[in-house]
Tab-separated table of C-alpha atoms in Angstrom:
chain	number	residue	atom	x	y	z
A	279	MET	CA	155.563	-206.860	95.652
A	280	LYS	CA	153.164	-204.670	93.780
A	281	PRO	CA	151.674	-201.118	96.562
A	282	GLU	CA	148.193	-202.781	96.706
A	283	ASP	CA	149.985	-205.759	98.721
A	284	ASP	CA	151.536	-203.555	100.795
A	285	ASP	CA	148.337	-202.134	101.749
A	286	LEU	CA	146.804	-205.222	102.120
A	287	SER	CA	149.696	-206.591	104.322
A	288	LEU	CA	149.810	-203.479	106.841
A	289	SER	CA	145.911	-203.382	107.170
A	290	THR	CA	146.483	-207.505	107.931
A	291	HIS	CA	149.404	-206.258	110.345
A	292	ALA	CA	147.305	-203.896	112.117
A	293	ALA	CA	144.205	-206.195	112.393
A	294	GLN	CA	146.415	-208.878	114.239
A	295	ALA	CA	147.857	-205.884	116.510
A	296	ALA	CA	143.742	-205.139	117.008
A	297	SER	CA	142.688	-208.190	117.765
A	298	ARG	CA	145.735	-208.369	120.296
A	299	GLY	CA	144.711	-205.644	122.044
A	300	ALA	CA	141.685	-206.767	122.337
A	301	GLY	CA	142.372	-209.265	123.874
A	302	LEU	CA	144.132	-208.086	126.290
A	303	MET	CA	141.353	-205.795	127.260
A	304	ALA	CA	138.696	-208.890	127.716
A	305	GLY	CA	140.374	-209.978	131.063
A	306	ALA	CA	139.847	-206.385	132.857
A	307	PRO	CA	137.133	-206.874	135.170
A	308	SER	CA	134.050	-205.465	133.859
A	309	ALA	CA	132.674	-201.718	135.269
A	310	THR	CA	128.843	-200.824	135.996
A	311	SER	CA	128.447	-196.679	134.628
A	312	GLU	CA	128.969	-195.768	138.697
A	313	THR	CA	132.104	-197.389	138.979
A	314	LEU	CA	133.629	-195.898	136.101
A	315	LEU	CA	131.993	-192.609	137.805
A	316	ALA	CA	134.010	-192.973	141.060
A	317	ALA	CA	137.076	-193.800	139.225
A	318	ILE	CA	137.059	-190.988	137.161
A	319	LEU	CA	136.315	-188.664	140.104
A	320	ALA	CA	139.236	-190.031	142.026
A	321	SER	CA	141.366	-190.003	139.277
A	322	LEU	CA	140.490	-186.050	138.448
A	323	ASP	CA	140.558	-185.567	142.275
A	324	ASP	CA	144.484	-187.262	142.379
A	325	ASP	CA	145.505	-185.172	139.756
A	326	LYS	CA	144.392	-181.818	141.367
A	327	ALA	CA	141.007	-181.046	138.955
A	328	GLU	CA	139.357	-178.316	140.285
A	329	GLU	CA	135.653	-177.146	139.924
A	330	ILE	CA	134.515	-180.870	139.223
A	331	VAL	CA	130.818	-180.951	138.448
A	332	GLN	CA	128.981	-184.099	137.602
A	333	ILE	CA	125.468	-184.437	136.176
A	334	ASP	CA	123.641	-187.399	136.176
A	335	LEU	CA	121.921	-187.590	132.589
A	336	ARG	CA	120.051	-190.877	133.012
A	337	GLY	CA	116.639	-190.438	131.327
A	338	ARG	CA	118.049	-187.394	130.072
A	339	SER	CA	120.201	-188.053	127.140
A	340	GLU	CA	120.908	-191.172	125.457
A	341	MET	CA	124.818	-190.233	125.277
A	342	GLY	CA	125.590	-191.719	128.430
A	343	ASP	CA	124.664	-192.022	132.134
A	344	TYR	CA	127.129	-188.773	133.941
A	345	MET	CA	128.897	-186.409	132.183
A	346	VAL	CA	131.710	-184.941	134.440
A	347	ILE	CA	133.423	-181.401	134.006
A	348	ALA	CA	136.611	-180.185	135.863
A	349	SER	CA	139.191	-178.031	135.090
A	350	GLY	CA	142.682	-177.872	135.275
A	351	ARG	CA	144.971	-174.400	135.682
A	352	SER	CA	146.695	-174.821	132.416
A	353	THR	CA	146.937	-176.299	128.693
A	354	ARG	CA	149.814	-178.713	130.229
A	355	GLN	CA	147.653	-179.717	132.977
A	356	VAL	CA	144.488	-180.031	131.278
A	357	ALA	CA	146.629	-182.745	129.188
A	358	ALA	CA	147.995	-184.610	132.218
A	359	ILE	CA	144.559	-184.701	133.600
A	360	ALA	CA	142.949	-186.563	130.331
A	361	GLU	CA	146.340	-188.834	129.706
A	362	HIS	CA	146.000	-189.799	133.729
A	363	LEU	CA	142.256	-190.489	133.246
A	364	THR	CA	142.738	-192.480	130.123
A	365	ASP	CA	145.355	-194.673	131.533
A	366	LYS	CA	144.079	-195.360	134.541
A	367	LEU	CA	140.508	-196.589	132.975
A	368	LYS	CA	142.462	-198.405	130.367
A	369	GLN	CA	144.564	-200.535	133.142
A	370	GLU	CA	141.965	-200.474	135.689
A	371	PHE	CA	138.869	-201.228	133.683
A	372	GLY	CA	140.056	-202.370	130.309
A	373	VAL	CA	138.106	-199.066	128.825
A	374	LEU	CA	139.636	-197.930	125.299
A	375	SER	CA	138.144	-193.806	125.721
A	376	LYS	CA	137.950	-191.734	122.590
A	377	THR	CA	139.285	-188.385	122.830
A	378	GLU	CA	139.394	-184.970	121.785
A	379	GLY	CA	141.354	-182.178	122.152
A	380	LYS	CA	143.930	-183.103	123.790
A	381	GLU	CA	146.512	-181.891	121.835
A	382	THR	CA	145.765	-177.908	122.734
A	383	GLY	CA	145.011	-178.851	125.947
A	384	ASP	CA	141.978	-176.262	125.684
A	385	TRP	CA	139.239	-178.308	126.534
A	386	VAL	CA	139.539	-182.345	126.096
A	387	LEU	CA	136.571	-184.428	125.836
A	388	ILE	CA	137.062	-188.084	127.080
A	389	ASP	CA	134.283	-190.547	125.980
A	390	THR	CA	134.453	-193.187	128.424
A	391	GLY	CA	130.882	-194.792	126.789
A	392	ASP	CA	128.930	-194.067	130.013
A	393	VAL	CA	130.533	-191.861	131.109
A	394	ILE	CA	131.141	-188.106	129.236
A	395	VAL	CA	134.420	-185.936	130.896
A	396	HIS	CA	135.273	-182.774	130.166
A	397	VAL	CA	138.393	-181.089	130.814
A	398	PHE	CA	138.973	-177.525	130.773
A	399	ARG	CA	140.986	-174.254	131.267
A	400	PRO	CA	138.843	-171.862	132.959
A	401	GLU	CA	138.604	-169.165	130.646
A	402	VAL	CA	137.139	-171.806	127.952
A	403	ARG	CA	134.689	-173.306	130.695
A	404	GLU	CA	133.279	-170.100	131.232
A	405	PHE	CA	133.091	-169.536	128.069
A	406	TYR	CA	130.959	-172.679	127.204
A	407	GLN	CA	129.424	-172.852	130.826
A	408	LEU	CA	128.067	-176.429	129.908
A	409	GLU	CA	126.919	-176.405	133.446
A	410	LYS	CA	123.922	-174.353	132.445
A	411	MET	CA	123.191	-176.492	129.336
A	412	TRP	CA	122.845	-179.888	131.162
A	413	ALA	CA	122.285	-179.197	134.653
A	414	PRO	CA	119.020	-179.088	136.297
A	415	GLN	CA	117.463	-176.301	136.594
A	416	GLY	CA	118.125	-175.110	140.277
A	417	ALA	CA	121.130	-176.494	140.253
A	418	ALA	CA	122.518	-174.712	137.139
A	419	ALA	CA	121.380	-171.327	138.458
A	420	ASP	CA	123.300	-172.178	142.215
A	421	ALA	CA	126.300	-173.197	140.613
A	422	PHE	CA	126.668	-169.625	138.936
A	423	ARG	CA	125.746	-167.283	142.280
């Protein structure tokens, strides 16, 4: 067998596995952005995330309906919060979230499609100050007093 045949064989197996996985997700209940937001907020609260802020992006951005920003006390907690959240969304709603930054645990971005979640270590959150960028003017000023 030629090396190209191995590549094609692996690609075929990967495609079959992906289609089986997609089939598993097809039976999951669909969720509105509000339902996802409620589940995300509950999961963050269960995992002891701190300073949870939700920002309504509807009509302000095409990237999603809501943004949620939260903190974990350590890199380990930040990664664990993100892992638990993505598992919960997959199990309960069939949502396969895109995740960035879990390896380092300083700032994990979880993109569920309708809700964007940022989980930070406190120092990193303070440095980037996403609330100031995205919150309505009055709310951003109040959040940092």
